[in-house]
Coordinates of C-alpha atoms in Angstrom, one line a residue:
Chain A
M1 CA 194.9 152.3 118.9
I2 CA 191.8 154.3 118.2
D3 CA 189.1 154.3 120.9
Y4 CA 185.8 154.2 119.0
E5 CA 183.7 155.9 121.8
E6 CA 186.3 158.6 122.2
E7 CA 186.4 159.3 118.5
L8 CA 182.6 159.3 118.2
E9 CA 182.4 162.0 120.8
K10 CA 184.7 164.3 118.6
F11 CA 182.1 164.4 115.9
L12 CA 179.7 167.3 116.4
P13 CA 176.3 167.8 114.7
A14 CA 176.4 169.8 111.4
L15 CA 174.5 173.1 111.0
E16 CA 171.6 173.6 108.6
V17 CA 171.5 176.7 106.3
E18 CA 168.8 178.3 108.4
E19 CA 171.2 178.2 111.4
A20 CA 173.8 180.2 109.6
E21 CA 172.6 183.5 111.0
A22 CA 172.8 182.2 114.6
T23 CA 176.4 181.0 113.9
I24 CA 177.4 184.4 112.6
S25 CA 176.1 186.2 115.7
Q26 CA 177.7 183.7 118.0
H27 CA 181.0 183.7 116.2
D28 CA 183.8 185.4 118.1
C29 CA 185.5 187.8 115.7
T30 CA 187.9 189.4 118.2
D31 CA 191.3 189.8 116.6
L32 CA 194.7 191.0 117.8
T33 CA 193.9 194.6 116.7
D34 CA 190.9 194.6 119.1
I35 CA 193.1 193.3 121.9
M36 CA 195.8 195.9 121.2
R37 CA 193.2 198.7 121.2
Q38 CA 191.8 197.4 124.4
M39 CA 195.3 197.3 126.0
I40 CA 196.1 200.8 124.8
N41 CA 192.8 202.1 126.3
E42 CA 193.5 200.3 129.6
V43 CA 197.1 201.8 129.8
K44 CA 195.7 205.3 129.1
R45 CA 193.0 204.8 131.8
N46 CA 195.6 203.7 134.3
N47 CA 197.9 206.7 133.5
Q48 CA 195.1 209.2 134.1
Chain B
M1 CA 205.5 201.1 110.5
N2 CA 203.0 201.3 113.4
V3 CA 201.8 198.3 115.5
I4 CA 198.5 198.0 113.6
E5 CA 200.4 197.8 110.3
K6 CA 202.7 195.2 111.7
I7 CA 199.7 193.1 112.9
K8 CA 198.2 193.3 109.4
Q9 CA 201.5 192.1 107.9
F10 CA 201.3 189.0 110.2
S11 CA 197.8 188.4 109.0
N12 CA 198.9 188.5 105.4
Y13 CA 201.8 186.2 106.1
Y14 CA 199.5 183.5 107.4
Y15 CA 197.0 184.1 104.6
N16 CA 199.8 183.3 102.1
I17 CA 200.7 180.0 103.8
G18 CA 197.0 179.1 103.9
L19 CA 196.7 179.9 100.2
K20 CA 199.7 177.6 99.4
R21 CA 198.2 174.8 101.4
A22 CA 194.8 175.2 99.7
Q23 CA 196.5 175.0 96.3
V24 CA 197.9 171.6 97.1
R25 CA 194.6 170.4 98.6
D26 CA 195.8 170.5 102.1
L27 CA 192.5 171.9 103.2
S28 CA 192.8 171.3 106.9
G29 CA 196.2 172.9 106.9
A30 CA 194.8 175.8 104.9
I31 CA 191.9 176.2 107.4
E32 CA 194.4 176.3 110.3
M33 CA 196.5 179.1 108.7
L34 CA 193.6 181.2 107.5
E35 CA 192.0 181.1 110.9
K36 CA 195.3 182.3 112.3
S37 CA 195.4 185.1 109.7
L38 CA 192.0 186.2 110.8
Q39 CA 193.0 186.2 114.5
F40 CA 195.5 188.9 113.6
N41 CA 193.1 190.8 111.4
K42 CA 189.5 190.0 111.3
A43 CA 188.9 192.4 108.4
N44 CA 191.3 190.5 106.1
V45 CA 188.7 190.0 103.4
E46 CA 191.0 187.9 101.2
A47 CA 191.7 185.4 104.0
R48 CA 188.1 185.2 105.0
N49 CA 186.9 184.6 101.5
L50 CA 189.5 181.9 101.0
L51 CA 188.5 180.3 104.3
G52 CA 184.9 180.3 103.1
L53 CA 186.0 178.6 99.8
V54 CA 188.0 175.9 101.7
Y55 CA 185.0 175.2 104.0
Y56 CA 182.8 174.9 100.9
E57 CA 185.3 172.4 99.4
T58 CA 185.1 170.2 102.5
G59 CA 181.3 170.2 102.3
E60 CA 180.8 172.7 105.2
I61 CA 178.5 175.0 103.3
V62 CA 177.0 176.7 106.4
L63 CA 180.5 177.6 107.7
A64 CA 181.4 178.9 104.2
L65 CA 178.4 181.1 104.2
R66 CA 179.3 182.4 107.7
E67 CA 182.7 183.5 106.5
W68 CA 181.4 185.2 103.3
V69 CA 178.6 187.0 105.2
L70 CA 181.2 188.4 107.7
S71 CA 183.5 189.3 104.8
A72 CA 180.7 191.2 103.0
N73 CA 180.0 193.0 106.2
Y74 CA 183.7 194.2 106.4
K75 CA 183.8 195.2 102.7
K76 CA 180.5 196.0 101.1
E77 CA 181.8 196.7 97.6
D78 CA 184.1 194.9 95.2
N79 CA 184.0 191.8 97.3
K80 CA 183.9 188.3 95.8
A81 CA 182.0 187.1 98.9
I82 CA 178.9 188.9 97.8
G83 CA 179.0 187.0 94.5
Y84 CA 179.4 183.6 96.3
I85 CA 176.5 184.4 98.7
Q86 CA 174.2 185.3 95.8
E87 CA 175.2 182.2 93.9
I88 CA 174.4 180.0 96.8
Q89 CA 171.1 181.8 97.7
G90 CA 170.0 181.6 94.1
D91 CA 170.5 177.9 93.9
V92 CA 167.4 176.4 95.6
H93 CA 168.4 172.9 94.8
L94 CA 171.8 173.4 96.4
L95 CA 170.2 174.8 99.6
T96 CA 167.7 172.0 99.8
S97 CA 170.3 169.3 99.2
T98 CA 172.6 170.9 101.7
N99 CA 169.9 170.8 104.4
Q100 CA 169.1 167.2 103.5
T101 CA 172.7 166.2 103.7
V102 CA 173.1 167.9 107.1
R103 CA 169.9 166.0 108.3
Y104 CA 171.3 162.7 107.1
Y105 CA 174.6 163.3 108.8
N106 CA 173.0 164.4 112.1
N107 CA 170.6 161.4 112.1
A108 CA 173.6 159.1 111.4
L109 CA 175.5 160.6 114.3
E110 CA 172.6 160.2 116.6
S111 CA 172.0 156.6 115.5
A112 CA 175.7 155.8 115.9
K113 CA 175.6 157.2 119.5
H114 CA 172.7 154.9 120.2
G115 CA 174.5 151.9 118.8
Q116 CA 172.5 151.6 115.6
L117 CA 175.4 151.2 113.3
D118 CA 173.6 149.8 110.2
M119 CA 171.1 152.7 110.3
S120 CA 173.9 155.2 110.7
I121 CA 175.9 153.8 107.8
I122 CA 172.8 154.0 105.5
Q123 CA 172.3 157.6 106.5
L124 CA 175.9 158.5 105.9
K125 CA 175.9 156.8 102.5
K126 CA 173.0 159.0 101.6
A127 CA 174.8 162.1 102.9
V128 CA 177.9 161.5 100.8
K129 CA 175.9 160.8 97.8
L130 CA 174.2 164.2 98.1
C131 CA 177.4 166.0 99.0
P132 CA 180.5 164.0 97.7
K133 CA 182.9 166.4 99.5
F134 CA 181.5 166.1 103.0
I135 CA 184.7 165.1 104.8
R136 CA 183.1 164.7 108.2
A137 CA 180.6 162.2 106.8
Y138 CA 183.4 160.1 105.2
Q139 CA 185.4 160.1 108.4
L140 CA 182.4 159.0 110.5
L141 CA 181.5 156.3 107.9
A142 CA 185.1 155.0 108.0
L143 CA 185.1 155.0 111.8
L144 CA 181.9 152.9 111.8
Y145 CA 183.3 150.4 109.3
M146 CA 186.4 150.1 111.4
H147 CA 184.3 149.5 114.5
Q148 CA 182.4 146.8 112.6
G149 CA 185.7 145.2 111.5
T150 CA 185.1 145.9 107.8
Y151 CA 188.5 147.5 107.3
M152 CA 188.6 147.2 103.5
K153 CA 185.5 149.3 103.2
A154 CA 187.0 151.8 105.7
K155 CA 190.2 152.0 103.7
E156 CA 188.2 152.8 100.5
I157 CA 186.2 155.5 102.2
L158 CA 189.4 157.1 103.7
R159 CA 191.1 157.0 100.4
T160 CA 188.1 159.1 99.0
A161 CA 188.4 161.5 101.9
G162 CA 192.1 161.8 101.4
R163 CA 191.6 162.8 97.8
I164 CA 189.5 165.8 99.0
D165 CA 191.7 166.9 101.9
R166 CA 195.2 165.4 101.8
N167 CA 196.6 166.2 105.2
N168 CA 193.5 165.9 107.4
T169 CA 194.9 164.5 110.7
T170 CA 191.8 162.6 111.5
T171 CA 191.8 160.9 108.1
L172 CA 195.5 160.1 108.4
R173 CA 195.1 158.6 111.9
Y174 CA 192.2 156.4 110.7
Q175 CA 194.2 155.3 107.7
K176 CA 197.1 154.3 109.8
Q177 CA 194.9 152.3 112.1
V178 CA 193.3 150.6 109.1
N179 CA 196.6 149.8 107.4
D180 CA 198.1 148.4 110.7
T181 CA 195.1 146.2 111.2
L182 CA 195.0 144.9 107.7
R183 CA 198.8 144.2 107.8
M184 CA 198.3 142.2 111.1
D185 CA 195.5 140.2 109.5
V186 CA 197.7 139.2 106.5
N187 CA 200.5 138.0 108.8
T188 CA 198.1 135.9 110.9
H189 CA 196.7 134.3 107.7
K190 CA 200.1 133.4 106.4
K191 CA 201.0 131.6 109.7
T192 CA 197.7 129.7 109.8
D193 CA 198.1 128.6 106.2
K194 CA 201.6 127.2 106.9
A195 CA 200.4 125.2 110.0
D196 CA 197.4 123.9 108.0
R197 CA 199.6 122.7 105.2
S198 CA 202.1 120.6 107.4
L199 CA 199.3 119.0 109.4
G200 CA 197.5 118.1 106.1
T201 CA 200.4 116.0 104.7
V202 CA 200.4 113.6 107.7
V203 CA 196.7 113.2 107.8
Q204 CA 196.5 112.7 104.0
H205 CA 198.6 109.6 104.1
E206 CA 196.6 107.9 106.9
T207 CA 193.3 108.7 105.3
Y208 CA 194.4 107.2 102.0
V209 CA 195.1 103.8 103.6
A210 CA 191.8 103.6 105.4
Q211 CA 189.8 104.9 102.6
S212 CA 189.6 101.8 100.4
N213 CA 188.3 99.6 103.4
L214 CA 185.7 102.0 104.3
L215 CA 184.3 102.6 100.8
D216 CA 182.4 99.3 100.5
H217 CA 181.0 99.5 104.0
Q218 CA 179.9 103.2 103.4
L219 CA 178.0 102.3 100.2
W220 CA 176.1 99.4 101.9
R221 CA 175.2 101.7 104.8
A222 CA 174.1 104.5 102.5
S223 CA 171.7 102.1 100.6
L224 CA 170.2 100.8 103.9
N225 CA 169.7 104.4 105.1
I226 CA 167.9 105.3 101.9
I227 CA 165.5 102.3 102.2
I228 CA 164.8 103.0 105.9
G229 CA 164.2 106.7 105.0
L230 CA 161.7 105.8 102.4
I231 CA 159.8 103.4 104.7
V232 CA 159.7 106.0 107.5
G233 CA 158.5 108.6 104.9
V234 CA 155.7 106.4 103.7
L235 CA 154.6 105.6 107.3
I236 CA 154.7 109.3 108.3
A237 CA 152.6 110.2 105.3
Y238 CA 150.1 107.4 106.1
F239 CA 149.8 108.0 109.9
L240 CA 150.4 111.7 110.2
I241 CA 149.9 113.6 107.0
L242 CA 146.8 111.9 105.6
P243 CA 144.7 112.0 108.9
S244 CA 145.8 115.6 109.3
Q245 CA 144.7 116.4 105.7
E246 CA 141.4 114.6 106.3
D247 CA 140.9 116.6 109.5
K248 CA 141.7 119.8 107.7
A249 CA 139.2 118.9 104.9
S250 CA 136.5 117.9 107.4
A251 CA 137.2 121.1 109.4
L252 CA 136.9 123.1 106.2
V253 CA 133.6 121.5 105.3
K254 CA 132.4 122.0 108.8
N255 CA 133.3 125.7 108.7
Q256 CA 131.7 126.1 105.3
L257 CA 128.5 124.4 106.6
Q258 CA 128.5 126.6 109.6
E259 CA 129.0 129.7 107.5
A260 CA 126.2 128.6 105.2
N261 CA 123.9 128.0 108.2
T262 CA 124.8 131.4 109.5
T263 CA 124.0 133.0 106.2
I264 CA 120.7 131.1 105.9
S265 CA 119.6 132.2 109.4
S266 CA 120.6 135.8 108.8
K267 CA 118.7 135.7 105.5
N268 CA 115.7 134.3 107.3
V269 CA 115.8 137.1 109.8
K270 CA 116.0 139.5 107.0
I271 CA 113.0 137.9 105.2
N272 CA 111.0 138.1 108.5
D273 CA 111.9 141.7 108.9
L274 CA 110.9 142.4 105.3
T275 CA 107.6 140.5 105.7
E276 CA 106.8 142.5 108.8
Q277 CA 107.6 145.7 106.9
V278 CA 105.3 144.7 104.1
E279 CA 102.5 143.9 106.6
G280 CA 103.0 147.2 108.3
L281 CA 103.0 149.1 105.0
T282 CA 99.8 147.3 104.0
R283 CA 98.1 148.2 107.2
Q284 CA 99.3 151.8 106.8
L285 CA 97.9 151.8 103.3
G286 CA 94.5 150.4 104.5
T287 CA 94.3 153.1 107.2
M288 CA 95.2 155.8 104.6
N289 CA 92.5 154.5 102.2
E290 CA 90.0 154.6 105.0
E291 CA 91.0 158.0 106.0
Q292 CA 90.8 159.1 102.4
T293 CA 87.2 157.6 102.1
S294 CA 86.1 159.3 105.3
T295 CA 87.7 162.5 104.1
S296 CA 85.9 162.3 100.7
S297 CA 82.6 161.7 102.4
E298 CA 83.2 164.5 104.8
I299 CA 84.0 166.8 101.9
A300 CA 80.7 165.8 100.2
L301 CA 78.8 166.4 103.4
Y302 CA 80.2 169.9 103.7
Q303 CA 79.5 170.6 100.0
K304 CA 75.9 169.7 100.7
M305 CA 75.7 172.0 103.7
L306 CA 77.3 174.8 101.7
M307 CA 74.9 174.4 98.8
A308 CA 71.9 174.2 101.1
Y309 CA 73.0 177.5 102.7
V310 CA 73.4 179.1 99.2
K311 CA 69.9 178.0 98.2
Y312 CA 68.6 179.3 101.5
V313 CA 70.2 182.7 100.9
D314 CA 68.7 182.7 97.3
G315 CA 65.3 182.1 98.8
D316 CA 64.9 178.5 97.6
Y317 CA 63.9 177.2 101.0
V318 CA 62.5 173.9 99.7
G319 CA 65.7 173.2 97.8
A320 CA 67.8 174.2 100.8
G321 CA 65.6 172.1 103.2
T322 CA 65.8 169.1 100.8
L323 CA 69.5 169.3 100.7
I324 CA 70.1 169.8 104.4
D325 CA 67.7 167.0 105.1
S326 CA 69.7 164.6 102.9
V327 CA 72.8 165.2 105.0
D328 CA 73.7 162.2 107.2
E329 CA 73.7 163.8 110.6
T330 CA 75.8 161.0 112.1
A331 CA 78.7 161.8 109.7
V332 CA 79.0 165.3 110.8
S333 CA 82.2 165.8 112.9
E334 CA 82.1 167.2 116.4
D335 CA 83.9 170.4 115.2
M336 CA 81.2 171.0 112.6
Q337 CA 78.2 170.0 114.7
G338 CA 77.6 173.5 115.9
T339 CA 77.7 175.0 112.5
Y340 CA 75.5 172.2 111.1
D341 CA 72.9 172.7 113.8
T342 CA 72.8 176.5 113.2
V343 CA 72.5 176.2 109.4
K344 CA 69.9 173.4 109.7
A345 CA 67.8 175.4 112.2
K346 CA 67.8 178.5 110.0
I347 CA 66.9 176.5 106.8
N348 CA 64.3 174.4 108.5
E349 CA 62.4 177.4 109.9
E350 CA 61.8 178.7 106.4
Y351 CA 61.6 175.2 104.8
M352 CA 58.8 174.0 107.1
K353 CA 56.9 177.2 106.4
S354 CA 57.2 176.6 102.7
L355 CA 56.3 173.0 102.9
L356 CA 53.2 173.7 105.0
K357 CA 52.1 176.3 102.5
T358 CA 52.7 173.9 99.6
A359 CA 50.9 171.1 101.4
G360 CA 47.9 173.4 102.1
D361 CA 47.8 174.4 98.4
Y362 CA 47.7 170.7 97.4
Y363 CA 45.0 170.1 100.0
N364 CA 42.9 173.0 98.7
Q365 CA 43.3 171.8 95.1
S366 CA 42.2 168.3 96.3
K367 CA 45.6 166.9 95.4
F368 CA 45.5 164.6 98.4
D369 CA 48.4 162.3 97.5
D370 CA 50.8 165.3 97.0
A371 CA 49.3 166.9 100.2
I372 CA 49.9 163.6 102.2
S373 CA 53.5 163.2 101.0
T374 CA 54.2 166.9 101.8
Y375 CA 52.7 166.7 105.3
Q376 CA 54.7 163.5 105.9
R377 CA 57.9 165.4 105.0
I378 CA 57.0 168.0 107.6
M379 CA 56.1 165.4 110.2
A380 CA 59.4 163.6 109.5
I381 CA 61.2 166.8 110.5
D382 CA 58.9 167.8 113.3
E383 CA 55.9 165.7 114.1
N384 CA 54.3 168.3 116.3
Y385 CA 55.0 171.2 113.9
M386 CA 52.6 174.2 114.5
D387 CA 50.9 172.4 117.4
G388 CA 49.9 169.4 115.3
E389 CA 48.8 171.3 112.2
A390 CA 50.6 169.0 109.8
M391 CA 49.4 165.9 111.7
Y392 CA 45.8 167.0 111.6
Y393 CA 45.7 167.9 107.9
A394 CA 47.6 164.8 107.0
A395 CA 44.7 162.9 108.7
Q396 CA 42.2 164.9 106.8
S397 CA 44.0 164.2 103.5
Y398 CA 44.1 160.5 104.2
R399 CA 40.4 160.5 105.0
K400 CA 39.5 162.5 101.9
N401 CA 41.7 160.2 99.9
G402 CA 39.7 157.2 101.2
D403 CA 42.5 155.9 103.5
N404 CA 40.5 155.8 106.7
Q405 CA 42.9 153.4 108.6
K406 CA 45.8 155.9 108.5
A407 CA 43.4 158.8 109.1
I408 CA 42.1 157.2 112.3
V409 CA 45.6 156.7 113.6
L410 CA 46.5 160.3 113.0
Y411 CA 43.1 161.7 114.4
Q412 CA 43.7 159.7 117.6
K413 CA 47.2 161.2 117.9
V414 CA 45.8 164.7 117.6
I415 CA 43.2 163.9 120.3
D416 CA 45.9 162.5 122.6
N417 CA 48.6 165.1 122.0
Y418 CA 46.4 168.2 121.9
P419 CA 43.4 167.6 124.1
E420 CA 40.9 170.4 124.7
T421 CA 41.7 172.1 121.4
Q422 CA 39.6 172.8 118.3
K423 CA 41.7 170.3 116.3
A424 CA 41.0 167.6 119.0
Y425 CA 37.2 168.2 118.9
N426 CA 37.1 168.1 115.1
A427 CA 39.3 164.9 115.1
Q428 CA 36.9 163.3 117.6
S429 CA 33.8 164.1 115.5
Y430 CA 35.5 162.7 112.3
L431 CA 36.4 159.6 114.2
D432 CA 32.9 159.2 115.5
G433 CA 31.5 159.7 112.0
M434 CA 33.9 157.1 110.6
K435 CA 33.0 154.4 113.1

């Protein structure tokens, strides 16, 4: 059974075109390659 | 193959799955796979461009733009994303309608959260009319219909949403709820119908028997009710409606009379005001006329004074004196009094001398009438001019002209005013000779 109030909460406001720039700057683009590089750097630092 | 290459391979693997799902319009599924692909390799331009397209297809234009801008940032040349961005930015109508759609949707969401379902539904209908692929708007609209209990409408909306995105979990969940509810309703109706039909058969029989007896009685009662109704109607009209209409008419006449009285009194006030204004203006006009007359006479007076002075300068002392003499001294204003006195004194000094000489000439020529009138003019200005010279010779002129009465009066004046003088002695001897 669907709970109306609960479902309504899941709907988020949509963004206007002018807000696209803010969305891009806030968007987290970290990928696995970044994480791998970060790990390699940390391992290297620990070995030194 | 190094680790980075392996990661890129994973990214491409998920991109391929995403592409297959997008091809069969499983847009939600495609989004899920493409986002996974980008988590492995954010620079996978193909995956990002496709994700943008899928977002665009679900009506999420801002999210589509975000993906394409990021894509163009990773690959600045030979990138389809650049073309998509240019196409959208060049279409002013699309941008405007997108913003309008977003506003309708956001307003609808706000209204729904405040319990204004009807308002919210109107806004959502507008949103999907402007952007017929806006999945979120369809889903919210369906949810509101479900909450209102209009499941058929919700079903129709969800069907449209399903045609755009086939495997959207939210759409599928709502559809299941709608279908279950509608199925339950159908079963309940079937049971109710059966029960109604069996009960109906029993009641039908009993009703049929009683019906014929009741029919006559009902007809008679209906006729009686109609007659009573008519009588009551007439009475109501007579006692309630007519007096009320009369009252209304009388009130209307009263109001009209009152309005007319008010109008008349306001008009009277206006007439009084206007009369007062007319009187005031008439008074003003009279004053102005008076002022104008006095100004005209003042101008004439000053003209006389000026001309007298001109004659005086030209050496025409008699003319100057005659003119200045004709000036009404009382009409001279206070400001001009000093000037008038100075001019008059200067003119008179020479004027009297001239008159005295002229009078003497007349006297010597035995023109006693002319001599008398000239001496009289001198005496009118200054009776005692030249220590009674004019007075004495005026008396002589009267005597020689045979007017002894006037001569006696003037001789007596000379004796009284200038005693112990030659003129007084001569006057006395003439008086004595005349007696």
